[in-house]
Amino acid sequence: MISDGVEDEEKWLAAGIAGLQQNAFYMHRALDSNNLRDALKYSAQMLSELRTSKLSPHKYYELYMRAFDELRKLEMFFKEEARRGCSIIDLYELVQHAGNILPRLYLLCTVGSVYIKSKEAPAKDVLKDLVEMSRGIQNPVRGLFLRSYLSQVSRDKLPDIGSEYEGDADTVKDAVEFVLQNFTEMNKLWVRMQHQGPAREKEKREKERSELRDLVGKNLHVLSQIEGVDLDLYKETVLPRVLEQVVNCKDEIAQFYLMDCIIQVFPDEYHLQTLDVLLGACPQLQPSVDIKTVLSQLMERLSNYAASSTEVLPEFLQVQAFSKLSNAIGKVIEAQVDMPIIGVVTLYSSLLKFTLHVHPDRLDYADQVLGSFVKKLSGKGKIQDSRATKQVVALLSAPLEKYNDIVTALKLTNYPRVLEFLDSGTNKVMATVIIQSIMKNTTHVLTAEKVEALFELIKGLIEDLDGTLNDEVDEEDFKEEQNSVARLIQMFSNDDPEEMFKIICTVKKHILVGGPTRLPFTVPPLVFSSLKLVRKLQAQDENPFGDDASTTPKKIFQLLTQTIEALLNVPAPELALRLYLQCAETANDSDLEPVAYEFFTQAYILYEEEISDSKAQVTAIHLIIGTLQRMHVFGVENRDTLTHKATGYSAKLLKKADQCRAIYACSHLFWVDNQESMKDGERVLICLKRALRIANAAQQMSNATRGSTGSVTLFVEILNKYLYFFEKGNPQITVASVQSLIELVTTELQSDSASAEPSTDAFFKSTLRYIQFQKQKGGAVGERYESIKV
């Protein structure tokens, strides 16, 4: 059916073009022979092809354009006739004898154009005559194209200021009246199309109307180009008349398109000075009109106008643009009771962007916009529409993008209230946007009060909202979210220790309610921020540990103990142990022996009771040994207790190789450079001999189970420890002990039963090269190595 209709239309168009071309041919022949009567006869027959009702607007336009081209040639002929002395008035009357009204009016417009150009009659009179007579065509498509032709031939002949057709004082008003009258009639014809034909073809009619809309809109463009239309004339005549037509037509398509045209074609300055009138029409539009787009475009244009020059900003204050736009949006939402949430959000998002561009210094305006938005949405619950939630994110992101400073956004009291309308997922998105803004602009949050307010905004990341369980979230996404919170905690700083301590307490309060899955991410940055504060107190010249001080290292360490204990509920014993050791090291730097001892005690308890995995035990014991080796605050008794425990743990590791490595690492606990009181060569030797025995036992076990003596890597590692302490001057490590160990390794490597490991062989050769190098170096070190034979 559809294809048949298209084929029929093509046939009708082809027939129309053929008839038009045939009559155009005879018209040209008459023009060439200066036969006016025949020229008018054939031109009327040619234009009769435009009387068809069988073509769609798109096809009719093709036919019209061919007729238009021929009419331009006819107009040239009329001009020549007038130049040769033919009376234009007679010609004007002659064409009115055409039999059909449509060809008659086309010819009348063509002669009228020449008539105005001849200046034999005032332009306003001819134009008025033409626009009045055009009412004779009431078919929408034919009428629209006729009036479009009238507008086209007259646009350069309007009695405008500075125009050659300018008349008396009211000449501009006459030009405006002509265009407005033509616009009004064209809009009526355009709207009438909607109500012709069966209801089932509604979509087809709307498509056809969409194709014709520019014919109507061109009138507004012509109006905007009239030089004499100043602000006063626009305010008093043009805008009220146009809006009257827009409101009264009560047609959704026409109202949306024409409001958009008004905003686009007239100057921004005019919009600013006539905001009352323009905005007053918005609530009167049909409820189905997409008013959010219209107002958003208006605010965008005004924002760009404000950005174009600082000199125009006083105009915005003078006309109270913000309050007028705010009130208009409120009235539109009230008038359109069924407006979807996306419409409300879009309007307030546009208003906020306008406010931030035009009045960036007025935070109260921005807060007022957010407050109005909250008021309109109160009682409606969480926003479910995904498009609307994206708009809310854009709304809340606007202040961050404008000010590049979360601290400024925190001053907006209604900011967190808007977040309450977002679901859990969108809350997380918004929290991430806020954190990214802080990181991008390296914004440091300086007070506990602001930290409190910030955590209120990002609570979607630091606690479970609406009962959302973590297993519903992708693990990688969750890790990225929590890592961003961890980075954020590092951005909290204040040079005043008391205020910084308040910040730390605030952070602790919030992260401890985040649940066990979040704590491994959020506790470490809090711990390190606290330790940084302890070191800052330690570095101050005055005594920071006085009784009068409200913030002391002891208080901070007490807070840290409570914070790290929370990790035991996760459980995360290995992380807790690492943090206890970090705290112990900082307590050591602050000369707080009891505190450092307590942290070590907690680390040991964790090791004994919570860490059972053999690999985790190995890592933990090496951390303990490494930290204990750096401690200088302990007295002899405490150090011996902790050292004894560490060596005991080392000996109880599951694998012999792990035992051996941990034991020889313990040797460093008894020999600390630059501290004579912590140099016990004998106990170093005991550790190394014990490590050798364990390495030997490992070899025997390997021989028993695998039939080979196994790797000799452990012996090479122990040899390197011997060389280290030998070089450091430990009297217990003699040349003989080093020499015997070298011989042992050499023998083992040459043994047939030894498993060949190239890395071990390379390691041993590298060790021997080192000994040789030290020998060649000379000096005291060279003398010590001289006796070793390699």
XYZ file of C-alpha atoms in Angstrom, residues 3-353:
351
model
C 4.885 1.605 -2.038
C 1.854 2.060 -4.316
C 1.230 5.486 -2.751
C 4.837 6.514 -3.302
C 4.749 5.369 -6.934
C 1.495 7.271 -7.532
C 3.004 10.390 -5.997
C 6.049 10.102 -8.246
C 3.724 9.875 -11.267
C 1.757 12.933 -10.171
C 4.959 14.876 -9.602
C 6.309 13.865 -13.014
C 3.024 14.906 -14.654
C 3.073 18.236 -12.782
C 6.672 18.950 -13.810
C 5.890 18.024 -17.430
C 2.884 20.367 -17.518
C 4.895 23.118 -15.842
C 7.809 22.771 -18.277
C 5.508 22.718 -21.313
C 3.750 25.933 -20.294
C 7.102 27.476 -19.269
C 8.353 26.796 -22.805
C 5.442 28.706 -24.367
C 5.854 31.446 -21.768
C 9.532 31.864 -22.711
C 8.597 32.037 -26.395
C 6.046 34.751 -25.612
C 8.619 36.630 -23.512
C 11.155 36.457 -26.325
C 8.612 37.985 -28.727
C 7.506 40.567 -26.098
C 3.971 39.169 -26.252
C 2.735 40.173 -22.765
C -0.759 38.743 -23.095
C 0.484 35.267 -24.122
C 3.219 35.407 -21.477
C 0.589 36.014 -18.766
C -1.681 33.322 -20.218
C 0.994 30.595 -20.236
C 2.478 31.675 -16.890
C -1.011 31.322 -15.332
C -1.371 27.858 -16.867
C 2.122 26.960 -15.617
C 1.262 28.090 -12.080
C -1.995 26.097 -12.203
C 0.155 22.981 -11.685
C 0.705 24.244 -8.093
C -3.035 23.818 -7.424
C -2.556 20.040 -6.938
C -3.506 18.418 -3.606
C -2.053 15.013 -4.450
C 1.606 15.689 -3.447
C 3.237 15.478 -0.022
C 4.969 18.695 1.158
C 8.342 17.248 0.202
C 7.267 16.536 -3.406
C 5.256 19.764 -3.605
C 8.451 21.641 -2.697
C 10.198 20.158 -5.774
C 7.389 21.392 -8.006
C 7.325 24.798 -6.269
C 11.075 25.353 -6.749
C 10.762 24.780 -10.517
C 7.891 27.283 -10.639
C 9.934 29.702 -8.492
C 12.821 29.628 -10.985
C 10.414 30.442 -13.842
C 8.820 33.267 -11.840
C 12.229 34.894 -11.359
C 12.560 35.030 -15.168
C 9.050 36.466 -15.445
C 9.939 39.121 -12.860
C 12.974 40.112 -14.932
C 10.650 40.522 -17.930
C 8.263 42.744 -15.910
C 11.218 44.935 -14.878
C 12.239 45.323 -18.519
C 8.683 46.214 -19.496
C 8.568 48.873 -16.757
C 11.897 50.278 -17.960
C 10.537 50.503 -21.505
C 7.614 52.608 -20.270
C 4.898 50.005 -19.616
C 2.656 51.116 -16.737
C 3.248 48.923 -13.668
C -0.159 49.934 -12.289
C -1.813 48.626 -15.457
C 0.248 45.454 -15.228
C -0.707 45.057 -11.577
C -4.379 45.236 -12.545
C -3.927 43.079 -15.657
C -2.583 40.021 -13.807
C -5.662 40.082 -11.579
C -7.704 38.849 -14.525
C -6.136 35.373 -14.249
C -8.881 32.753 -14.010
C -7.720 30.802 -10.932
C -6.887 32.442 -7.606
C -3.602 30.632 -6.946
C -1.891 31.568 -10.272
C -3.398 35.057 -9.901
C -1.817 35.589 -6.482
C 1.603 34.261 -7.554
C 1.556 36.653 -10.514
C 0.317 39.473 -8.264
C 3.228 38.925 -5.856
C 5.683 38.882 -8.765
C 4.340 42.115 -10.280
C 3.984 43.588 -6.774
C 7.715 43.101 -6.238
C 8.405 45.141 -9.399
C 5.699 47.642 -8.397
C 7.439 48.337 -5.053
C 10.813 48.609 -6.785
C 9.388 51.193 -9.195
C 8.354 53.334 -6.178
C 5.181 54.365 -8.006
C 3.278 53.497 -4.857
C 4.366 53.311 -1.171
C 5.813 49.906 -0.330
C 3.547 49.581 2.727
C 0.393 49.889 0.610
C 1.449 47.253 -1.904
C 2.613 44.875 0.844
C -0.629 45.312 2.784
C -2.626 44.620 -0.374
C -0.646 41.457 -1.120
C -0.771 40.031 2.396
C -4.512 40.658 2.613
C -5.272 39.063 -0.766
C -3.167 36.002 0.096
C -5.922 35.031 2.524
C -7.758 33.746 -0.529
C -5.745 30.502 -0.287
C -6.754 28.472 2.765
C -5.338 25.092 1.764
C -2.456 24.665 4.295
C 0.286 23.431 1.923
C -0.599 25.717 -1.010
C -1.128 28.678 1.331
C 2.195 28.158 3.130
C 4.199 28.030 -0.096
C 2.382 31.076 -1.524
C 3.092 33.133 1.594
C 6.664 31.833 1.638
C 7.005 33.188 -1.926
C 5.540 36.521 -0.815
C 8.035 36.682 2.059
C 10.888 35.778 -0.293
C 10.178 38.434 -2.942
C 9.456 41.166 -0.394
C 12.210 40.679 2.186
C 14.606 43.104 0.456
C 11.845 45.637 -0.224
C 10.538 46.231 3.298
C 10.177 49.901 4.308
C 12.959 49.657 6.873
C 15.201 52.402 8.322
C 17.986 53.123 5.867
C 16.161 51.243 3.112
C 15.459 52.913 -0.238
C 11.788 52.090 0.354
C 11.667 53.962 3.688
C 8.596 56.152 3.967
C 7.216 58.313 6.775
C 7.899 58.078 10.527
C 5.848 54.888 11.009
C 7.535 53.062 8.152
C 9.242 50.449 10.372
C 5.963 49.642 12.084
C 4.452 49.016 8.656
C 7.259 46.595 7.805
C 6.842 44.826 11.140
C 3.062 44.682 10.719
C 3.435 43.072 7.287
C 5.825 40.383 8.531
C 3.776 39.727 11.664
C 0.566 39.413 9.670
C 2.184 37.021 7.218
C 3.666 35.032 10.117
C 0.304 34.811 11.890
C -1.523 33.547 8.828
C 1.236 31.060 7.991
C 1.203 29.683 11.530
C -2.572 29.235 11.380
C -2.233 27.296 8.123
C 0.603 25.221 9.573
C -1.389 24.337 12.699
C -4.477 23.533 10.625
C -2.552 20.702 8.931
C -2.609 18.812 12.239
C -6.384 18.560 12.203
C -6.921 17.438 8.602
C -7.232 13.784 7.664
C -7.912 10.624 9.709
C -6.464 10.080 13.208
C -4.456 7.043 12.070
C -2.289 9.299 9.906
C -1.289 11.529 12.817
C 2.391 10.529 12.677
C 2.514 11.125 8.921
C 0.992 14.610 9.359
C 3.466 15.476 12.118
C 6.337 14.425 9.855
C 4.950 16.582 7.031
C 4.552 19.533 9.405
C 8.119 19.094 10.562
C 9.249 19.392 6.928
C 7.372 22.694 6.553
C 8.278 24.375 9.835
C 11.140 26.423 8.411
C 8.700 28.222 6.097
C 6.997 29.624 9.214
C 10.184 30.230 11.176
C 11.759 32.298 8.373
C 9.311 35.106 9.198
C 10.842 35.455 12.651
C 14.287 35.540 11.079
C 13.111 38.340 8.747
C 11.789 40.239 11.778
C 15.128 39.930 13.561
C 16.906 41.340 10.483
C 14.801 44.540 10.286
C 17.176 47.354 11.304
C 14.396 49.472 12.752
C 13.350 46.813 15.296
C 15.049 48.247 18.359
C 14.543 47.085 21.937
C 11.502 49.322 22.516
C 9.700 48.156 19.369
C 10.592 44.544 20.136
C 9.321 44.869 23.697
C 6.114 46.732 22.837
C 5.041 45.106 19.570
C 7.095 42.246 18.151
C 7.446 39.912 21.151
C 3.883 40.342 22.533
C 2.352 39.707 19.084
C 4.517 36.678 18.374
C 3.914 35.191 21.839
C 0.187 35.843 21.508
C 0.148 33.717 18.365
C 2.338 31.048 19.979
C 0.115 30.729 23.074
C -3.226 30.962 21.258
C -2.450 28.343 18.617
C -2.505 25.692 21.404
C -0.450 23.343 19.269
C 2.394 21.389 20.856
C 4.646 21.215 17.759
C 4.167 24.896 16.857
C 4.681 26.135 20.422
C 7.927 24.225 20.941
C 9.389 25.171 17.543
C 8.398 28.845 17.666
C 9.654 29.338 21.244
C 12.946 27.831 20.126
C 12.984 30.182 17.096
C 12.359 33.252 19.267
C 15.273 32.306 21.532
C 17.626 31.589 18.631
C 16.945 34.478 16.204
C 16.582 37.533 18.449
C 19.552 39.147 20.247
C 20.509 38.027 23.770
C 20.237 41.598 25.011
C 16.559 41.670 23.965
C 15.897 38.407 25.817
C 17.477 39.788 28.952
C 15.402 42.966 28.872
C 12.125 41.114 28.126
C 12.524 38.137 30.463
C 9.212 38.899 32.211
C 7.225 38.679 28.983
C 9.079 35.682 27.554
C 8.977 33.659 30.768
C 5.367 34.638 31.402
C 4.330 32.709 28.292
C 5.981 29.443 29.406
C 3.338 28.288 31.936
C 0.617 29.001 29.326
C 2.044 26.501 26.846
C 0.501 23.058 26.371
C 1.521 20.552 29.099
C 3.054 18.258 26.466
C 5.488 20.928 25.205
C 9.138 20.101 26.030
C 9.522 23.301 28.036
C 12.671 22.077 29.781
C 14.580 22.198 26.482
C 13.224 25.659 25.650
C 14.197 27.166 29.009
C 17.532 25.335 29.053
C 18.430 26.849 25.678
C 17.380 30.306 26.897
C 19.573 30.003 30.000
C 22.466 28.662 27.947
C 22.258 31.658 25.579
C 22.115 34.086 28.489
C 25.087 32.340 30.140
C 27.128 32.695 26.954
C 26.055 36.341 26.719
C 27.295 36.938 30.269
C 30.582 35.194 29.439
C 31.094 37.349 26.331
C 31.890 40.490 28.324
C 32.056 41.561 31.963
C 30.388 44.820 30.989
C 27.008 43.110 30.532
C 26.930 41.562 34.032
C 25.337 44.653 35.676
C 22.393 44.222 33.276
C 21.669 40.792 34.761
C 21.569 42.259 38.262
C 19.495 45.206 37.095
C 16.750 43.032 35.582
C 16.997 40.444 38.409
C 17.474 37.661 35.878
C 18.137 34.957 38.456
C 14.986 35.517 40.501
C 12.845 35.787 37.358
C 14.189 32.537 35.922
C 13.840 30.791 39.284
C 10.227 31.925 39.682
C 9.400 30.991 36.079
C 10.738 27.469 36.542
C 8.658 27.085 39.699
C 5.514 28.229 37.884
C 6.151 25.943 34.893
C 6.554 22.912 37.183
C 3.353 23.846 39.027
C 1.468 24.344 35.740
C 2.678 21.035 34.305
C 1.666 18.740 37.151
C 2.554 15.631 35.138
C 6.069 16.824 34.283
C 8.425 13.843 34.675
C 11.290 13.981 37.158
C 13.811 14.272 34.301
C 12.159 17.575 33.317
C 12.400 19.005 36.837
C 16.042 17.936 37.191
C 17.011 19.330 33.778
C 15.419 22.717 34.517
C 17.202 23.126 37.855
C 20.471 21.815 36.410
C 20.298 24.483 33.678
C 19.399 27.159 36.234
C 22.361 26.187 38.425
C 24.767 26.326 35.463
